[in-house]
C-alpha atoms as an extended CHARMM CRD file, in Angstrom:
* protein
*
       249  EXT
         1         1  VAL       CA            -35.1930000000        1.7200000000       -5.5510000000  PROA      1               0.0000000000
         2         2  ALA       CA            -38.1820000000        0.1540000000       -7.5310000000  PROA      2               0.0000000000
         3         3  GLN       CA            -40.9130000000        3.0210000000       -8.1190000000  PROA      3               0.0000000000
         4         4  PHE       CA            -44.2450000000        2.5080000000       -9.3900000000  PROA      4               0.0000000000
         5         5  GLU       CA            -47.3530000000        4.2960000000      -11.4950000000  PROA      5               0.0000000000
         6         6  TRP       CA            -49.4760000000        6.4770000000       -9.1940000000  PROA      6               0.0000000000
         7         7  ASP       CA            -52.4070000000        4.0200000000       -9.5380000000  PROA      7               0.0000000000
         8         8  ALA       CA            -50.4010000000        0.9670000000       -8.8090000000  PROA      8               0.0000000000
         9         9  ASP       CA            -51.5620000000       -1.2850000000       -5.6430000000  PROA      9               0.0000000000
        10        10  MET       CA            -48.5210000000       -1.1570000000       -3.3680000000  PROA      10              0.0000000000
        11        11  ASP       CA            -49.4560000000       -3.9230000000       -1.3300000000  PROA      11              0.0000000000
        12        12  PHE       CA            -49.6260000000       -6.2440000000       -4.3800000000  PROA      12              0.0000000000
        13        13  ALA       CA            -46.4330000000       -4.5300000000       -5.6310000000  PROA      13              0.0000000000
        14        14  LEU       CA            -44.4710000000       -5.3760000000       -2.2180000000  PROA      14              0.0000000000
        15        15  LEU       CA            -45.6110000000       -9.0120000000       -2.4200000000  PROA      15              0.0000000000
        16        16  ASP       CA            -44.6770000000       -9.0980000000       -6.0270000000  PROA      16              0.0000000000
        17        17  VAL       CA            -41.1530000000       -7.8490000000       -5.3590000000  PROA      17              0.0000000000
        18        18  GLN       CA            -40.5530000000      -10.1320000000       -2.5820000000  PROA      18              0.0000000000
        19        19  LYS       CA            -41.6200000000      -13.0650000000       -4.6510000000  PROA      19              0.0000000000
        20        20  LYS       CA            -39.1570000000      -12.1440000000       -7.3910000000  PROA      20              0.0000000000
        21        21  THR       CA            -36.1550000000      -11.2020000000       -5.0000000000  PROA      21              0.0000000000
        22        22  ALA       CA            -36.8630000000      -14.5840000000       -3.0240000000  PROA      22              0.0000000000
        23        23  VAL       CA            -34.3260000000      -16.1800000000       -4.8080000000  PROA      23              0.0000000000
        24        24  TYR       CA            -31.7520000000      -14.4010000000       -4.0140000000  PROA      24              0.0000000000
        25        25  ALA       CA            -32.4150000000      -14.6380000000       -0.1780000000  PROA      25              0.0000000000
        26        26  ALA       CA            -31.5990000000      -18.3860000000       -0.8380000000  PROA      26              0.0000000000
        27        27  ASP       CA            -27.8530000000      -17.8370000000       -1.9380000000  PROA      27              0.0000000000
        28        28  THR       CA            -25.4210000000      -18.8800000000        0.6270000000  PROA      28              0.0000000000
        29        29  GLU       CA            -23.4190000000      -16.1200000000        0.1800000000  PROA      29              0.0000000000
        30        30  VAL       CA            -26.3380000000      -13.4770000000        1.1670000000  PROA      30              0.0000000000
        31        31  SER       CA            -26.6690000000      -12.9480000000        5.0070000000  PROA      31              0.0000000000
        32        32  SER       CA            -29.8500000000      -11.1810000000        4.4850000000  PROA      32              0.0000000000
        33        33  LEU       CA            -32.1610000000       -9.5660000000        2.2560000000  PROA      33              0.0000000000
        34        34  ASP       CA            -34.7500000000       -7.2060000000        3.1820000000  PROA      34              0.0000000000
        35        35  VAL       CA            -37.5410000000       -5.8200000000        1.0930000000  PROA      35              0.0000000000
        36        36  LEU       CA            -39.1100000000       -2.5810000000        2.3750000000  PROA      36              0.0000000000
        37        37  GLN       CA            -42.0860000000       -0.6500000000        1.7430000000  PROA      37              0.0000000000
        38        38  GLU       CA            -41.0750000000        3.1850000000        2.2840000000  PROA      38              0.0000000000
        39        39  ASP       CA            -43.6070000000        6.2180000000        2.2170000000  PROA      39              0.0000000000
        40        40  PRO       CA            -41.9720000000        9.4260000000        0.6610000000  PROA      40              0.0000000000
        41        41  ARG       CA            -43.9820000000       11.5190000000        3.4720000000  PROA      41              0.0000000000
        42        42  SER       CA            -41.5390000000        9.7690000000        6.0250000000  PROA      42              0.0000000000
        43        43  LEU       CA            -38.6440000000       10.8170000000        4.2070000000  PROA      43              0.0000000000
        44        44  PRO       CA            -36.4930000000       13.7660000000        5.5400000000  PROA      44              0.0000000000
        45        45  VAL       CA            -37.4160000000       16.9070000000        4.2210000000  PROA      45              0.0000000000
        46        46  MET       CA            -33.7420000000       18.1930000000        4.1560000000  PROA      46              0.0000000000
        47        47  ARG       CA            -30.4550000000       16.7920000000        4.1860000000  PROA      47              0.0000000000
        48        48  ILE       CA            -27.4930000000       18.4900000000        5.4220000000  PROA      48              0.0000000000
        49        49  ALA       CA            -23.8580000000       17.9080000000        5.3310000000  PROA      49              0.0000000000
        50        50  VAL       CA            -21.8150000000       19.5760000000        7.8990000000  PROA      50              0.0000000000
        51        51  THR       CA            -17.9150000000       20.3080000000        7.7850000000  PROA      51              0.0000000000
        52        52  ALA       CA            -15.5800000000       22.2390000000        9.8000000000  PROA      52              0.0000000000
        53        53  SER       CA            -12.6910000000       24.4820000000        8.5360000000  PROA      53              0.0000000000
        54        54  PRO       CA            -10.0740000000       24.2140000000        9.7680000000  PROA      54              0.0000000000
        55        55  ALA       CA            -11.0850000000       20.3130000000       10.0480000000  PROA      55              0.0000000000
        56        56  LEU       CA            -12.1600000000       18.9440000000       13.1210000000  PROA      56              0.0000000000
        57        57  ASP       CA            -11.6630000000       15.4870000000       14.7440000000  PROA      57              0.0000000000
        58        58  LEU       CA            -14.6750000000       13.4930000000       13.4570000000  PROA      58              0.0000000000
        59        59  ASP       CA            -15.7440000000       12.9640000000       17.4530000000  PROA      59              0.0000000000
        60        60  ASP       CA            -15.4380000000       16.6220000000       17.9530000000  PROA      60              0.0000000000
        61        61  LEU       CA            -17.6390000000       17.4640000000       15.2740000000  PROA      61              0.0000000000
        62        62  VAL       CA            -20.1990000000       15.1250000000       16.0400000000  PROA      62              0.0000000000
        63        63  GLY       CA            -20.3120000000       16.4040000000       19.6630000000  PROA      63              0.0000000000
        64        64  THR       CA            -20.5400000000       19.9680000000       18.2760000000  PROA      64              0.0000000000
        65        65  VAL       CA            -23.3830000000       19.3610000000       15.9670000000  PROA      65              0.0000000000
        66        66  GLU       CA            -25.2430000000       17.2450000000       18.5420000000  PROA      66              0.0000000000
        67        67  THR       CA            -24.8850000000       20.0480000000       21.3950000000  PROA      67              0.0000000000
        68        68  ALA       CA            -25.1660000000       23.2070000000       19.2340000000  PROA      68              0.0000000000
        69        69  VAL       CA            -26.7890000000       22.3970000000       15.9230000000  PROA      69              0.0000000000
        70        70  LYS       CA            -29.3950000000       19.9120000000       16.4900000000  PROA      70              0.0000000000
        71        71  PRO       CA            -31.3310000000       21.1830000000       19.3570000000  PROA      71              0.0000000000
        72        72  LYS       CA            -31.6080000000       24.5310000000       17.4800000000  PROA      72              0.0000000000
        73        73  LEU       CA            -33.2190000000       23.0040000000       14.5940000000  PROA      73              0.0000000000
        74        74  GLU       CA            -35.4850000000       20.7910000000       16.3780000000  PROA      74              0.0000000000
        75        75  SER       CA            -37.0600000000       23.5300000000       18.2800000000  PROA      75              0.0000000000
        76        76  LEU       CA            -38.1810000000       25.1530000000       15.1260000000  PROA      76              0.0000000000
        77        77  ALA       CA            -41.9670000000       24.6510000000       14.5000000000  PROA      77              0.0000000000
        78        78  GLY       CA            -43.1420000000       22.0120000000       12.3800000000  PROA      78              0.0000000000
        79        79  VAL       CA            -39.7530000000       20.0860000000       12.8360000000  PROA      79              0.0000000000
        80        80  ALA       CA            -40.2990000000       16.6050000000       14.4740000000  PROA      80              0.0000000000
        81        81  SER       CA            -36.3820000000       15.4930000000       14.6830000000  PROA      81              0.0000000000
        82        82  ALA       CA            -33.0250000000       16.3670000000       13.4700000000  PROA      82              0.0000000000
        83        83  GLU       CA            -31.2020000000       13.0280000000       13.0530000000  PROA      83              0.0000000000
        84        84  VAL       CA            -27.2550000000       13.1590000000       13.0660000000  PROA      84              0.0000000000
        85        85  GLU       CA            -25.9120000000       11.0020000000       10.6350000000  PROA      85              0.0000000000
        86        86  GLY       CA            -22.1020000000        9.6530000000        9.9730000000  PROA      86              0.0000000000
        87        87  GLY       CA            -19.1490000000       10.9740000000       12.0900000000  PROA      87              0.0000000000
        88        88  ALA       CA            -17.4810000000        8.6000000000       14.4350000000  PROA      88              0.0000000000
        89        89  THR       CA            -17.6350000000        8.3800000000       17.9590000000  PROA      89              0.0000000000
        90        90  LYS       CA            -14.4920000000        6.9470000000       20.0490000000  PROA      90              0.0000000000
        91        91  GLU       CA            -14.2960000000        4.2720000000       22.5470000000  PROA      91              0.0000000000
        92        92  VAL       CA            -12.2880000000        2.2940000000       24.9750000000  PROA      92              0.0000000000
        93        93  ARG       CA            -11.1000000000       -1.0260000000       23.6420000000  PROA      93              0.0000000000
        94        94  VAL       CA             -9.7440000000       -3.3210000000       25.9100000000  PROA      94              0.0000000000
        95        95  VAL       CA             -7.6190000000       -6.5680000000       24.1740000000  PROA      95              0.0000000000
        96        96  LEU       CA             -6.9380000000       -9.2310000000       26.3820000000  PROA      96              0.0000000000
        97        97  ASP       CA             -3.8240000000      -11.6210000000       25.9680000000  PROA      97              0.0000000000
        98        98  PRO       CA             -4.8380000000      -15.0150000000       26.9700000000  PROA      98              0.0000000000
        99        99  TYR       CA             -1.4740000000      -16.1620000000       27.8680000000  PROA      99              0.0000000000
       100       100  ARG       CA             -1.4070000000      -13.4210000000       30.4240000000  PROA      100             0.0000000000
       101       101  LEU       CA             -4.8000000000      -14.0320000000       31.6470000000  PROA      101             0.0000000000
       102       102  GLU       CA             -3.6760000000      -18.0330000000       32.2110000000  PROA      102             0.0000000000
       103       103  ALA       CA             -0.5010000000      -16.7990000000       33.7770000000  PROA      103             0.0000000000
       104       104  PHE       CA             -2.3400000000      -14.6360000000       36.1150000000  PROA      104             0.0000000000
       105       105  GLY       CA             -5.2500000000      -16.9260000000       36.6930000000  PROA      105             0.0000000000
       106       106  VAL       CA             -7.8920000000      -14.1820000000       35.6220000000  PROA      106             0.0000000000
       107       107  THR       CA            -10.4310000000      -14.9310000000       33.3630000000  PROA      107             0.0000000000
       108       108  ALA       CA            -11.9140000000      -12.8000000000       30.5110000000  PROA      108             0.0000000000
       109       109  GLU       CA            -15.2160000000      -12.6530000000       32.1820000000  PROA      109             0.0000000000
       110       110  THR       CA            -13.8980000000      -11.5580000000       35.2770000000  PROA      110             0.0000000000
       111       111  VAL       CA            -12.2190000000       -8.4090000000       33.5360000000  PROA      111             0.0000000000
       112       112  ALA       CA            -15.2980000000       -7.7120000000       31.9500000000  PROA      112             0.0000000000
       113       113  SER       CA            -17.5670000000       -7.7330000000       34.9150000000  PROA      113             0.0000000000
       114       114  ARG       CA            -14.8880000000       -5.6230000000       37.0210000000  PROA      114             0.0000000000
       115       115  ILE       CA            -14.7290000000       -2.8270000000       34.0560000000  PROA      115             0.0000000000
       116       116  ARG       CA            -18.6110000000       -2.8850000000       34.0020000000  PROA      116             0.0000000000
       117       117  SER       CA            -19.2080000000       -2.9070000000       37.9640000000  PROA      117             0.0000000000
       118       118  ALA       CA            -16.3540000000       -0.0600000000       38.1460000000  PROA      118             0.0000000000
       119       119  ASN       CA            -17.7420000000        2.3510000000       35.5490000000  PROA      119             0.0000000000
       120       120  LEU       CA            -21.0670000000        2.9610000000       37.6370000000  PROA      120             0.0000000000
       121       121  ASP       CA            -22.2880000000        6.0240000000       39.6440000000  PROA      121             0.0000000000
       122       122  VAL       CA            -23.6200000000        4.8360000000       43.1670000000  PROA      122             0.0000000000
       123       123  SER       CA            -26.1140000000        5.9320000000       45.3620000000  PROA      123             0.0000000000
       124       124  GLY       CA            -25.0130000000        7.3470000000       48.5930000000  PROA      124             0.0000000000
       125       125  GLY       CA            -28.5680000000        8.2580000000       50.1400000000  PROA      125             0.0000000000
       126       126  THR       CA            -29.7020000000       11.2820000000       51.4230000000  PROA      126             0.0000000000
       127       127  LEU       CA            -28.2370000000       13.5700000000       53.7260000000  PROA      127             0.0000000000
       128       128  LYS       CA            -30.2330000000       16.0320000000       55.6800000000  PROA      128             0.0000000000
       129       129  GLU       CA            -28.8300000000       19.0410000000       57.4580000000  PROA      129             0.0000000000
       130       130  GLY       CA            -30.2550000000       22.2060000000       58.4260000000  PROA      130             0.0000000000
       131       131  GLY       CA            -33.8970000000       21.3650000000       57.1230000000  PROA      131             0.0000000000
       132       132  LYS       CA            -32.4010000000       20.3640000000       53.8150000000  PROA      132             0.0000000000
       133       133  SER       CA            -32.2870000000       17.3610000000       52.1360000000  PROA      133             0.0000000000
       134       134  TYR       CA            -29.2060000000       16.6020000000       49.8190000000  PROA      134             0.0000000000
       135       135  LEU       CA            -28.9270000000       13.4780000000       47.7550000000  PROA      135             0.0000000000
       136       136  VAL       CA            -25.4960000000       11.6660000000       47.8000000000  PROA      136             0.0000000000
       137       137  LYS       CA            -24.1280000000       10.1270000000       44.7990000000  PROA      137             0.0000000000
       138       138  GLY       CA            -20.6410000000        8.2880000000       44.6520000000  PROA      138             0.0000000000
       139       139  LEU       CA            -18.9930000000        9.0980000000       41.0470000000  PROA      139             0.0000000000
       140       140  GLY       CA            -17.2460000000        5.9410000000       39.9990000000  PROA      140             0.0000000000
       141       141  ARG       CA            -17.2780000000        6.1810000000       35.8920000000  PROA      141             0.0000000000
       142       142  LEU       CA            -13.9130000000        5.3360000000       34.7200000000  PROA      142             0.0000000000
       143       143  LYS       CA            -12.6080000000        8.8000000000       33.0080000000  PROA      143             0.0000000000
       144       144  ASP       CA             -9.9030000000        7.8660000000       30.4080000000  PROA      144             0.0000000000
       145       145  VAL       CA             -7.5390000000        4.9770000000       29.3010000000  PROA      145             0.0000000000
       146       146  ALA       CA             -5.2320000000        5.4470000000       32.4340000000  PROA      146             0.0000000000
       147       147  ASP       CA             -8.3070000000        4.7370000000       34.7950000000  PROA      147             0.0000000000
       148       148  VAL       CA             -9.0070000000        1.5910000000       32.9030000000  PROA      148             0.0000000000
       149       149  GLU       CA             -5.3280000000        0.2680000000       32.5360000000  PROA      149             0.0000000000
       150       150  SER       CA             -5.0010000000        0.7820000000       36.5780000000  PROA      150             0.0000000000
       151       151  LEU       CA             -8.2660000000       -1.1210000000       37.5190000000  PROA      151             0.0000000000
       152       152  ILE       CA             -7.7780000000       -3.9380000000       39.5500000000  PROA      152             0.0000000000
       153       153  VAL       CA             -8.9180000000       -7.2770000000       38.2480000000  PROA      153             0.0000000000
       154       154  GLY       CA             -7.3300000000       -9.8760000000       40.5810000000  PROA      154             0.0000000000
       155       155  GLU       CA             -4.5820000000      -10.6350000000       42.9510000000  PROA      155             0.0000000000
       156       156  ARG       CA             -1.5240000000      -13.0170000000       42.9020000000  PROA      156             0.0000000000
       157       157  ARG       CA              0.8690000000      -14.0570000000       45.6410000000  PROA      157             0.0000000000
       158       158  GLY       CA              4.5920000000      -14.2520000000       45.8090000000  PROA      158             0.0000000000
       159       159  THR       CA              6.2170000000      -17.5910000000       45.5460000000  PROA      159             0.0000000000
       160       160  THR       CA              9.0360000000      -19.4480000000       47.3740000000  PROA      160             0.0000000000
       161       161  ALA       CA             12.2360000000      -20.2270000000       45.9320000000  PROA      161             0.0000000000
       162       162  GLY       CA             10.9880000000      -23.2330000000       44.3890000000  PROA      162             0.0000000000
       163       163  GLY       CA              8.4450000000      -21.5270000000       42.7430000000  PROA      163             0.0000000000
       164       164  ALA       CA              5.4750000000      -22.6800000000       44.7650000000  PROA      164             0.0000000000
       165       165  PRO       CA              2.9150000000      -20.2060000000       46.1940000000  PROA      165             0.0000000000
       166       166  ASP       CA              4.0540000000      -18.4530000000       49.2400000000  PROA      166             0.0000000000
       167       167  ALA       CA              0.7910000000      -17.9740000000       51.9260000000  PROA      167             0.0000000000
       168       168  ASP       CA              2.9680000000      -15.4500000000       53.8110000000  PROA      168             0.0000000000
       169       169  ALA       CA              3.7720000000      -13.3710000000       51.0550000000  PROA      169             0.0000000000
       170       170  LEU       CA              2.0740000000      -10.2840000000       50.3050000000  PROA      170             0.0000000000
       171       171  ARG       CA             -0.7410000000       -9.9870000000       47.6440000000  PROA      171             0.0000000000
       172       172  VAL       CA             -0.2820000000       -8.3280000000       44.6330000000  PROA      172             0.0000000000
       173       173  PRO       CA             -2.8620000000       -6.6860000000       42.6160000000  PROA      173             0.0000000000
       174       174  VAL       CA             -3.5150000000       -7.8290000000       39.1100000000  PROA      174             0.0000000000
       175       175  VAL       CA             -4.6120000000       -4.3890000000       37.0730000000  PROA      175             0.0000000000
       176       176  VAL       CA             -5.9530000000       -4.4560000000       33.5820000000  PROA      176             0.0000000000
       177       177  ARG       CA             -2.3860000000       -3.7670000000       31.7650000000  PROA      177             0.0000000000
       178       178  ASP       CA             -1.2460000000       -6.9640000000       33.2230000000  PROA      178             0.0000000000
       179       179  VAL       CA             -3.3160000000       -9.0320000000       31.1820000000  PROA      179             0.0000000000
       180       180  GLY       CA             -3.7350000000       -6.8920000000       28.0840000000  PROA      180             0.0000000000
       181       181  SER       CA             -3.9260000000       -3.4080000000       26.1200000000  PROA      181             0.0000000000
       182       182  VAL       CA             -6.2510000000       -0.7410000000       26.5280000000  PROA      182             0.0000000000
       183       183  GLU       CA             -6.4340000000        1.7010000000       23.1890000000  PROA      183             0.0000000000
       184       184  LEU       CA             -8.9360000000        4.9260000000       22.6920000000  PROA      184             0.0000000000
       185       185  ARG       CA            -10.2860000000        3.8460000000       19.1050000000  PROA      185             0.0000000000
       186       186  TYR       CA            -13.0800000000        4.8430000000       16.8390000000  PROA      186             0.0000000000
       187       187  GLU       CA            -15.9430000000        2.3910000000       17.2750000000  PROA      187             0.0000000000
       188       188  GLU       CA            -17.0000000000        0.2570000000       14.3170000000  PROA      188             0.0000000000
       189       189  ARG       CA            -19.2880000000        1.9780000000       12.0370000000  PROA      189             0.0000000000
       190       190  GLU       CA            -22.1460000000        1.0520000000        9.6600000000  PROA      190             0.0000000000
       191       191  HSD       CA            -22.3270000000        3.9290000000        7.3050000000  PROA      191             0.0000000000
       192       192  LEU       CA            -20.1690000000        7.0380000000        6.4760000000  PROA      192             0.0000000000
       193       193  VAL       CA            -20.9600000000       10.2330000000        5.1630000000  PROA      193             0.0000000000
       194       194  ARG       CA            -18.9730000000       12.1390000000        2.7820000000  PROA      194             0.0000000000
       195       195  LEU       CA            -19.0110000000       15.3700000000        0.9560000000  PROA      195             0.0000000000
       196       196  ASP       CA            -16.9360000000       15.5620000000       -2.0730000000  PROA      196             0.0000000000
       197       197  GLY       CA            -14.6300000000       12.7560000000       -0.8340000000  PROA      197             0.0000000000
       198       198  PRO       CA            -13.7210000000       13.6510000000        3.0000000000  PROA      198             0.0000000000
       199       199  GLU       CA            -16.0110000000       12.4840000000        5.6970000000  PROA      199             0.0000000000
       200       200  CYS       CA            -18.4870000000       14.7770000000        7.4200000000  PROA      200             0.0000000000
       201       201  VAL       CA            -21.2760000000       14.6050000000        9.6610000000  PROA      201             0.0000000000
       202       202  GLY       CA            -24.8860000000       14.5610000000        8.0340000000  PROA      202             0.0000000000
       203       203  LEU       CA            -28.2600000000       16.0070000000        9.3290000000  PROA      203             0.0000000000
       204       204  ALA       CA            -31.4800000000       14.6660000000        8.2590000000  PROA      204             0.0000000000
       205       205  ILE       CA            -34.7960000000       16.7610000000        9.1560000000  PROA      205             0.0000000000
       206       206  TYR       CA            -37.9260000000       15.3400000000        9.5310000000  PROA      206             0.0000000000
       207       207  LYS       CA            -41.0340000000       17.4630000000        9.6710000000  PROA      207             0.0000000000
       208       208  GLU       CA            -44.0920000000       16.8680000000       11.9210000000  PROA      208             0.0000000000
       209       209  ALA       CA            -47.2620000000       15.0920000000       10.4400000000  PROA      209             0.0000000000
       210       210  GLY       CA            -49.2920000000       18.0960000000        8.6690000000  PROA      210             0.0000000000
       211       211  ALA       CA            -46.6280000000       20.3420000000        8.8000000000  PROA      211             0.0000000000
       212       212  ASN       CA            -46.0540000000       22.3130000000        5.5810000000  PROA      212             0.0000000000
       213       213  THR       CA            -42.8920000000       21.1060000000        3.9510000000  PROA      213             0.0000000000
       214       214  VAL       CA            -42.0440000000       24.4920000000        2.2760000000  PROA      214             0.0000000000
       215       215  ASP       CA            -42.5660000000       26.3900000000        5.5410000000  PROA      215             0.0000000000
       216       216  VAL       CA            -40.4190000000       23.9450000000        7.3950000000  PROA      216             0.0000000000
       217       217  VAL       CA            -37.2290000000       24.2280000000        5.0370000000  PROA      217             0.0000000000
       218       218  ARG       CA            -37.5190000000       27.9540000000        4.8740000000  PROA      218             0.0000000000
       219       219  ALA       CA            -37.5270000000       28.0600000000        8.5770000000  PROA      219             0.0000000000
       220       220  ALA       CA            -34.5430000000       25.7450000000        8.6400000000  PROA      220             0.0000000000
       221       221  ASN       CA            -32.5840000000       27.8030000000        6.2580000000  PROA      221             0.0000000000
       222       222  GLN       CA            -33.0650000000       30.7910000000        8.3830000000  PROA      222             0.0000000000
       223       223  GLU       CA            -31.7750000000       29.0990000000       11.4250000000  PROA      223             0.0000000000
       224       224  LEU       CA            -28.7960000000       27.8450000000        9.4770000000  PROA      224             0.0000000000
       225       225  GLY       CA            -27.9640000000       31.3080000000        8.6220000000  PROA      225             0.0000000000
       226       226  ARG       CA            -28.1280000000       32.3880000000       12.2940000000  PROA      226             0.0000000000
       227       227  LEU       CA            -25.7780000000       29.2150000000       13.1550000000  PROA      227             0.0000000000
       228       228  LYS       CA            -23.1500000000       30.4110000000       10.3810000000  PROA      228             0.0000000000
       229       229  GLU       CA            -22.7840000000       33.4830000000       12.4720000000  PROA      229             0.0000000000
       230       230  ASP       CA            -22.6810000000       31.9100000000       15.6990000000  PROA      230             0.0000000000
       231       231  LEU       CA            -20.3380000000       28.7650000000       14.7420000000  PROA      231             0.0000000000
       232       232  PRO       CA            -18.1220000000       30.4670000000       11.7560000000  PROA      232             0.0000000000
       233       233  ASP       CA            -15.9500000000       27.3580000000       11.8260000000  PROA      233             0.0000000000
       234       234  LEU       CA            -18.8530000000       25.2020000000       10.6840000000  PROA      234             0.0000000000
       235       235  ARG       CA            -19.9170000000       24.7950000000        6.9820000000  PROA      235             0.0000000000
       236       236  PHE       CA            -23.3530000000       23.8630000000        5.9510000000  PROA      236             0.0000000000
       237       237  SER       CA            -23.9910000000       22.2080000000        2.5250000000  PROA      237             0.0000000000
       238       238  LEU       CA            -27.6030000000       21.4360000000        1.4590000000  PROA      238             0.0000000000
       239       239  GLU       CA            -27.7010000000       18.0820000000       -0.0270000000  PROA      239             0.0000000000
       240       240  ILE       CA            -31.6740000000       17.5190000000       -0.4890000000  PROA      240             0.0000000000
       241       241  GLY       CA            -34.4350000000       19.9370000000       -0.3180000000  PROA      241             0.0000000000
       242       242  ARG       CA            -37.7420000000       18.7640000000       -1.0350000000  PROA      242             0.0000000000
       243       243  ALA       CA            -39.2560000000       22.0120000000       -0.8250000000  PROA      243             0.0000000000
       244       244  SER       CA            -37.4730000000       23.5730000000       -3.9490000000  PROA      244             0.0000000000
       245       245  CYS       CA            -39.5970000000       21.3800000000       -6.3780000000  PROA      245             0.0000000000
       246       246  ARG       CA            -42.8710000000       22.1250000000       -4.5720000000  PROA      246             0.0000000000
       247       247  GLU       CA            -42.2320000000       26.0610000000       -4.7860000000  PROA      247             0.0000000000
       248       248  ARG       CA            -41.6760000000       25.3750000000       -8.5120000000  PROA      248             0.0000000000
       249       249  VAL       CA            -45.0620000000       23.5780000000       -8.8360000000  PROA      249             0.0000000000
């Protein structure tokens, strides 16, 4: 972080820093180098670390924060948004075996296309009865790993004694588990949030333009006090509060 004097021309300073760091961008081992001009007024007025006792799975902790904590803070006067940081979200990962794909005559593109098309809700039109209209929707989303494993992605026929395809044999469906493995894993993460070592979930609170920083932080702290009573298993730790220094001033 580069800081400048109060009377510095920030547009010129940005160009100067970009010029001086350009030599590093030419390095073949550097994938990208970005120089950003940041306005302190756009920074969060509070950063909060959220942990649970007893410890929760990170995926569950993120869900609790997004559904029970974030909306409460965003409803406060002067709060523009409360952004959830860190944590981890689980995803279903399909790992295909190229040899099994070839053996069953199925391509990776076919498997991906079948999974995408099966994981969609389909509109069933409108049903009218007794002067009322009902919107009909077919729920087709995949719910768990077992649903993905049993999804049909192709078919194969039986063979004759000589190994040639038998046109009269029954067609046997090929499902995802025949050509690969399906796992429930945490998605790849670009950043982590830690509190005294262990991972946690962070909350960054941004104020609206024109809102008083001290008032916003006070209101947020009061709401956190109420949340502690409603959610006794959660722990809220204030990491950054820009209002404290302003109150002293």
